[in-house]
Structures are given as C-alpha cells and as structure tokens.
XYZ file of C-alpha atoms in Angstrom:
374
model
C -24.911 -11.244 11.415
C -22.336 -8.597 12.243
C -18.719 -9.656 12.672
C -17.239 -9.867 16.155
C -15.145 -6.891 17.218
C -11.491 -7.539 17.984
C -9.256 -6.084 20.666
C -9.043 -2.310 20.256
C -5.493 -1.633 21.477
C -2.221 -3.328 20.681
C -0.247 -4.568 23.716
C 2.968 -2.688 24.464
C 6.470 -3.901 25.303
C 9.993 -2.526 25.653
C 11.974 -2.684 22.398
C 14.611 -5.073 23.791
C 11.988 -7.649 24.791
C 10.839 -7.675 21.160
C 14.242 -8.043 19.567
C 14.870 -4.364 18.864
C 17.711 -2.081 19.933
C 16.024 0.700 21.872
C 19.018 3.034 21.613
C 18.939 2.876 17.818
C 15.250 3.664 17.832
C 15.750 6.550 20.251
C 18.379 7.970 17.904
C 15.546 8.728 15.480
C 14.427 11.617 17.634
C 17.259 13.802 16.335
C 15.990 13.701 12.746
C 12.212 13.479 13.108
C 11.458 17.194 13.210
C 14.130 18.264 10.679
C 12.847 15.619 8.252
C 9.231 16.691 8.644
C 8.059 13.434 10.222
C 4.669 13.584 11.967
C 4.333 10.105 13.468
C 6.323 6.894 13.822
C 4.984 3.638 15.226
C 6.905 0.351 15.340
C 5.245 -2.982 16.083
C 7.361 -6.089 16.636
C 6.022 -9.565 17.401
C 2.544 -8.147 17.808
C 3.538 -5.545 20.399
C 3.868 -1.815 20.136
C 7.578 -1.326 20.767
C 8.170 2.364 19.956
C 6.139 5.374 18.949
C 6.402 9.105 18.562
C 3.847 11.687 17.490
C 4.605 15.329 16.812
C 1.180 16.255 18.200
C 1.866 14.321 21.411
C -0.744 11.682 20.656
C -1.874 9.442 17.815
C -4.528 11.273 15.826
C -6.653 10.208 12.893
C -5.275 11.506 9.623
C -5.283 10.912 5.886
C -3.341 7.863 4.761
C -3.479 9.043 1.131
C -2.729 6.202 -1.302
C -2.171 3.683 1.495
C -5.952 3.501 1.014
C -5.268 1.340 -2.043
C -3.756 -1.481 0.024
C -6.774 -1.508 2.333
C -9.017 -1.669 -0.733
C -6.939 -4.597 -2.029
C -7.644 -6.497 1.185
C -11.361 -5.815 0.805
C -11.325 -7.142 -2.768
C -9.584 -10.257 -1.441
C -12.206 -10.693 1.278
C -14.928 -10.299 -1.353
C -13.283 -13.036 -3.438
C -12.875 -15.273 -0.376
C -16.571 -14.873 0.442
C -17.856 -15.399 -3.079
C -19.044 -11.858 -3.791
C -16.511 -11.770 -6.635
C -15.790 -15.012 -8.485
C -12.130 -14.354 -9.240
C -9.799 -11.591 -10.381
C -9.814 -12.800 -13.982
C -13.410 -11.649 -14.445
C -13.796 -8.714 -16.847
C -14.960 -5.504 -15.241
C -17.899 -5.537 -17.657
C -19.314 -8.444 -15.662
C -19.829 -6.060 -12.750
C -20.197 -2.683 -14.459
C -23.087 -2.734 -16.921
C -22.129 -2.902 -20.580
C -23.703 0.479 -21.088
C -21.090 1.930 -18.772
C -18.197 0.803 -20.967
C -16.780 3.406 -23.355
C -18.707 3.703 -26.610
C -15.858 5.327 -28.519
C -12.994 3.427 -26.930
C -11.040 0.428 -28.066
C -12.688 -2.982 -27.853
C -9.866 -3.913 -25.477
C -11.792 -2.118 -22.730
C -14.022 -5.201 -22.642
C -10.975 -7.293 -21.766
C -9.949 -5.302 -18.713
C -10.144 -7.570 -15.685
C -10.129 -6.993 -11.958
C -6.526 -8.213 -11.930
C -5.581 -5.526 -14.432
C -7.020 -2.853 -12.136
C -5.219 -4.303 -9.103
C -1.856 -4.350 -10.883
C -2.271 -0.927 -12.563
C -2.172 -2.487 -16.037
C -5.658 -1.669 -17.294
C -4.433 0.147 -20.405
C -6.478 3.311 -19.781
C -4.892 6.573 -20.854
C -3.823 8.040 -17.505
C -0.730 10.223 -17.992
C 1.511 12.391 -15.833
C 1.605 10.167 -12.773
C -2.081 10.139 -11.855
C -2.842 13.709 -12.948
C -6.291 12.775 -14.374
C -7.390 11.823 -10.859
C -7.795 15.509 -10.002
C -10.037 15.967 -13.046
C -11.998 12.847 -12.113
C -12.878 14.369 -8.741
C -14.331 17.419 -10.506
C -16.538 15.276 -12.755
C -20.250 14.722 -12.138
C -19.775 10.946 -12.344
C -16.350 9.635 -11.259
C -16.889 6.081 -12.508
C -18.110 7.334 -15.874
C -15.078 9.619 -16.161
C -12.672 6.690 -15.758
C -14.559 4.402 -18.120
C -14.650 7.108 -20.780
C -10.860 7.349 -20.877
C -9.332 5.933 -24.077
C -7.618 2.561 -23.842
C -4.131 3.115 -25.248
C -2.452 -0.156 -24.220
C -3.640 -3.712 -24.329
C -4.779 -4.675 -20.803
C -1.953 -6.397 -18.963
C 0.707 -4.853 -21.180
C 1.935 -1.684 -19.468
C 2.067 -0.374 -15.897
C 0.501 3.068 -15.437
C -0.204 4.349 -11.947
C -3.946 4.978 -11.990
C -6.074 5.874 -8.980
C -9.101 5.966 -11.272
C -8.777 2.209 -11.690
C -8.765 1.923 -7.903
C -12.044 3.826 -7.842
C -13.530 1.304 -10.276
C -12.567 -1.434 -7.825
C -14.453 0.371 -5.068
C -17.479 0.675 -7.368
C -17.303 -3.051 -8.164
C -17.050 -3.871 -4.461
C -20.087 -1.709 -3.703
C -22.147 -3.357 -6.434
C -21.194 -6.954 -5.637
C -21.601 -6.758 -1.857
C -24.690 -4.545 -1.790
C -22.932 -2.348 0.788
C -20.789 0.720 0.639
C -17.078 -0.022 0.670
C -16.891 1.515 4.145
C -19.768 -0.581 5.507
C -18.223 -3.735 4.064
C -14.873 -2.772 5.592
C -16.401 -2.191 9.026
C -18.127 -5.565 8.882
C -15.368 -7.721 7.425
C -12.073 -5.971 8.216
C -12.086 -3.017 10.568
C -14.527 -4.488 13.077
C -12.620 -7.766 13.533
C -9.382 -5.773 13.953
C -10.931 -3.589 16.643
C -10.783 -0.510 14.412
C -13.863 1.469 15.352
C -13.369 4.989 14.054
C -12.359 5.716 10.495
C -13.408 8.237 7.870
C -13.524 7.472 4.164
C -14.448 10.086 1.568
C -16.905 9.213 -1.189
C -18.212 10.504 -4.489
C -21.651 9.661 -5.880
C -22.122 7.052 -3.164
C -18.847 5.213 -3.795
C -15.895 5.455 -1.410
C -12.750 6.774 -3.072
C -10.674 3.814 -4.178
C -7.356 5.550 -4.612
C -7.223 7.682 -1.474
C -9.608 9.306 1.006
C -9.271 6.997 4.034
C -8.453 8.502 7.442
C -7.030 6.320 10.229
C -4.774 6.547 13.262
C -1.231 5.214 12.989
C -2.082 2.433 15.456
C -5.057 1.276 13.404
C -2.990 1.296 10.218
C -0.338 -0.752 12.036
C -2.966 -3.323 12.997
C -3.865 -3.707 9.350
C -0.180 -4.244 8.558
C 0.130 -6.814 11.341
C -2.794 -8.729 9.843
C -0.759 -9.078 6.646
C 2.413 -9.963 8.563
C 0.393 -12.828 10.049
C -0.877 -13.963 6.651
C -4.446 -12.818 7.171
C -5.120 -14.151 10.684
C -6.137 -11.936 13.626
C -6.585 -13.233 17.181
C -6.914 -16.765 15.840
C -9.527 -15.846 13.258
C -9.042 -15.895 9.484
C -9.899 -12.442 8.073
C -8.426 -12.734 4.582
C -7.027 -15.860 2.953
C -3.298 -16.563 3.087
C -3.400 -17.101 -0.678
C -4.699 -13.585 -1.211
C -2.072 -12.080 1.078
C 0.652 -13.948 -0.810
C -0.668 -13.045 -4.276
C -1.130 -9.402 -3.305
C 2.378 -8.891 -1.970
C 4.469 -10.549 -4.684
C 5.600 -8.438 -7.617
C 3.305 -8.745 -10.619
C 5.136 -5.973 -12.470
C 8.305 -3.940 -12.108
C 6.098 -0.968 -11.314
C 8.351 1.987 -10.488
C 11.366 -0.053 -9.442
C 13.810 2.265 -11.203
C 12.274 5.561 -10.063
C 14.809 7.877 -8.433
C 14.969 8.575 -5.592
C 13.996 4.971 -4.733
C 10.752 5.604 -2.863
C 8.676 3.004 -4.702
C 9.405 -0.528 -5.904
C 7.719 -3.343 -7.788
C 3.931 -3.657 -7.688
C 1.545 -6.405 -6.644
C -2.191 -6.095 -6.002
C -2.225 -2.466 -4.819
C 0.810 -3.162 -2.632
C 4.365 -2.050 -3.361
C 7.067 -4.713 -3.085
C 10.604 -3.741 -2.166
C 13.034 -5.296 -4.621
C 15.965 -2.906 -4.322
C 17.659 -2.985 -0.966
C 20.990 -3.668 0.752
C 21.422 -7.006 2.491
C 20.974 -5.378 5.902
C 17.319 -4.722 5.093
C 14.757 -7.535 5.432
C 12.375 -8.375 2.621
C 9.300 -6.216 2.980
C 6.252 -4.935 1.174
C 4.547 -1.654 1.810
C 1.594 0.638 1.338
C 2.677 4.080 0.216
C 0.904 7.415 0.388
C 1.800 10.723 -1.207
C 4.652 12.620 0.377
C 6.136 9.749 2.373
C 3.344 7.927 4.210
C 4.560 4.355 4.731
C 3.069 1.185 6.128
C 5.941 -1.285 5.867
C 5.554 -4.985 6.643
C 8.525 -7.336 7.072
C 6.821 -10.711 7.637
C 9.933 -12.759 8.458
C 10.692 -10.360 11.302
C 7.007 -9.852 12.196
C 7.790 -6.165 12.104
C 5.373 -3.437 11.060
C 6.270 0.230 10.822
C 4.043 3.228 10.184
C 5.626 6.527 9.174
C 3.619 9.673 8.560
C 5.271 12.709 7.044
C 4.308 16.289 6.337
C 3.739 17.016 2.656
C 6.791 18.541 0.993
C 6.717 17.101 -2.518
C 6.856 13.560 -3.831
C 10.624 13.096 -3.778
C 11.011 14.187 -0.156
C 9.404 10.840 0.654
C 12.967 9.497 0.519
C 13.364 10.812 4.076
C 10.656 8.429 5.301
C 12.360 5.572 3.491
C 15.702 6.495 5.042
C 14.063 6.516 8.463
C 12.739 3.029 7.793
C 16.070 1.655 6.566
C 18.614 3.548 8.645
C 16.867 3.484 12.010
C 13.973 1.033 12.221
C 15.419 -1.894 10.258
C 18.850 -1.094 11.693
C 17.393 -1.641 15.182
C 16.689 -5.309 14.497
C 18.809 -7.417 16.842
C 20.313 -10.611 15.500
C 20.560 -11.388 11.800
C 20.573 -7.775 10.649
C 23.461 -5.370 11.068
C 23.410 -1.586 11.188
C 23.441 0.170 7.834
C 26.662 2.210 7.652
C 25.927 5.916 7.782
C 28.310 6.569 4.918
C 26.279 4.234 2.720
C 22.804 5.496 3.519
C 23.521 9.206 3.641
C 23.833 9.388 -0.152
C 20.692 7.360 -0.844
C 18.690 10.290 -2.149
C 21.105 10.986 -4.993
C 22.595 7.538 -5.666
C 21.288 4.087 -6.515
C 21.463 1.427 -3.828
C 24.717 -0.515 -3.728
C 22.833 -3.603 -4.826
C 19.671 -3.981 -6.868
C 17.488 -6.826 -8.020
C 16.511 -7.335 -11.629
C 12.955 -8.579 -11.678
C 11.405 -10.622 -14.435
C 7.645 -10.720 -14.084
C 4.528 -11.569 -15.968
C 1.134 -10.330 -14.946
C 0.044 -12.519 -12.067
C 2.845 -15.058 -12.516
C 5.911 -16.009 -10.503
C 8.759 -13.546 -10.045
C 12.393 -14.321 -10.740
C 14.889 -12.065 -8.973
C 18.541 -12.107 -9.974
C 21.051 -10.282 -7.792
C 23.355 -7.875 -9.608
C 25.697 -5.151 -8.531
C 25.031 -1.560 -9.454
C 27.901 0.942 -9.579
C 27.550 4.087 -7.539
C 27.046 7.336 -9.397
C-alpha cells in the first residue's frame, strides 16, 4: 500500500509573526549577489518566513552532499520498519561475502552500518574524497569501494568517504527490494508532499554521497521533519530515537577545519560544536561549495542556502549568511552578532569553541573553553 501524500506547499507568514526580525533578513539582500548566493529560504515555526532566489523562482537543483543526510533518514526508516535489524550489523550481512575484498585486511568483515554512517569504516580514501571521482569511472561502483584497502580499524578514524555512502544506498536497495529513490518516494518524499525529485544512479543504485536534485522548499521540508523529531502533519515518518542519534556528534569529524565550514559528525549529519553564544545549537546537511540545510530545533528554525560553486573554502560565505543574518534575526533570546566579530570569521577561529570528547555512537561531552584570536 502506497504511503499517503502530504501537503505540497509550506504555509507562509510575515517574519515578525514567526519571531524573526524582517529588517535583519532584508539586510541580506546587499550581500547575496556579491557572495555568490543562489537561493535562501527561511522557515520558522513551520511557516515560510523569507525567501530569495537569484533566478526569480525556486528551481530544482543539485544538493550535492546534502544527499547524505537524506540517505541517513532513509536508513533510519529502514531500521524502524525492520528492513535492517540495527546499525551494528556488519555490512557483510547485506553485501554477499564474495563482494568483500579478497586481498584486504580481515577488518573489512568488521565494518558495520554505523561505521559507514559515521565515516569511520577504515577504508583507504585519501585527499578529502578524491577516490569518489575514480569510483564514478569504474564499471562497478560498489565493487570499487569494497576493493579499497582497509588501513584503519573500523571505528578508529574519521575519513570523509562518499564511497561508504554509496554502500549504504546499495544496502538499502538490497534490503528493501526497491531502488533508493522508490523507497524514498514511498516512505519519505511522498508523506512530505515532495513529488518531483531527481536522483542519479550507477549500475542500478542511487548515488549515496551526492546526486539528488530538489527545490529549496522541498529540502526545507525535510529539515522541518527533523526539527519536529520525525513527525509530519501528525504522522511519524522516522523515529525520534533515530533523529536524536543521527544529529549528535559521534566523532569530532572536521571540527578544527579552517575556515570553520564543517563541524562534528553524526550519522551523515554535521553537528555544529563551534559557535558564539548568539548562535543557537544546530545541526546541518552540507553540500560542496556552501550548500546548507541548517536545523535549529529549539527555535524550530530551518534555513536553506544554495551557493554558486567557487571552491570549498568559499562556503564560509554561506555560513556567515547563516550566522550573521538568519540567526541574528531571531527575536528574543538571541542577540545580533557584532559585525566586528563576524567579519573576520574566514581568517580567525571563533571567539569560543567547544572541545568534544566522543566515542563512536556514545554520548558526547562538551566543555566550553576560550580560544584566543589569531
């Protein structure tokens, strides 16, 4: 039986009725074009409060590695529905033993679904995801990933690896008996009222690390689902436990990368753990070049930022937009981020950082400490 289709469009409201300062949001317009921004959409309390699109309307476009966070939700739905027993299951339980590397370390047999979700599989995957380009030229993408040497014990070291994301898509396809896209339309997109998406595939498996095309509004709806702990229009789509596990830091990830465009890492979600007090706690999906889906659950605020590609580090401009304008527009407990503080963010550490102690899949301890400015 096919899932019911949810409401297609988000309701709209003036920023002030949602607890946002409209003037602060309007001030964004001065920097959007100079910063190479393509779209901005802000949702507060379930209502579309502000949006801007360079093209004049919201168009479907690549969300790049934000795809990973959507895939994470689908893995969670598969676990909730019994297609996958739990994330501690070795990948060899779902990918036939013959598909595991013959000349690799025995530790490949100990790689679990959790290890793939947290980017701690141990596969050799250097130069910040560079092998992904070679994978897409291979005759068999899954085989290419599985044939990579295992150079770290699974669970030991974080290495950003879109090939591991592709294995998750292959596991989802095998366990559900549907393509990842078909499963998504049935269990996630359909209930959210998302009716038109495009998702690239290789050898019959949707790309796990990227390849999904959505409108900004549809991506915002996905973020709002997570802000509401997995419930949409009164219906449970993904368990609250999965949402919570996915969006807590399982590893430091790229917390100390400069400029600070990343953060800690959960289950294919980034977790912000370095921020001034004016910024609410949030987690985010991140795509190459500065594509952000940011979710601040305590504020029930979701922001989508799409940016033209201009190199990885220029993504700091999207992050500045999020911090200096969107979060600064929150009325009440938050105060405006001083311009003198935020203007140097690209070249300096934040005025305060959080030291995170994590173990794979365990609780996170965050201790506040001051960080001197460069």
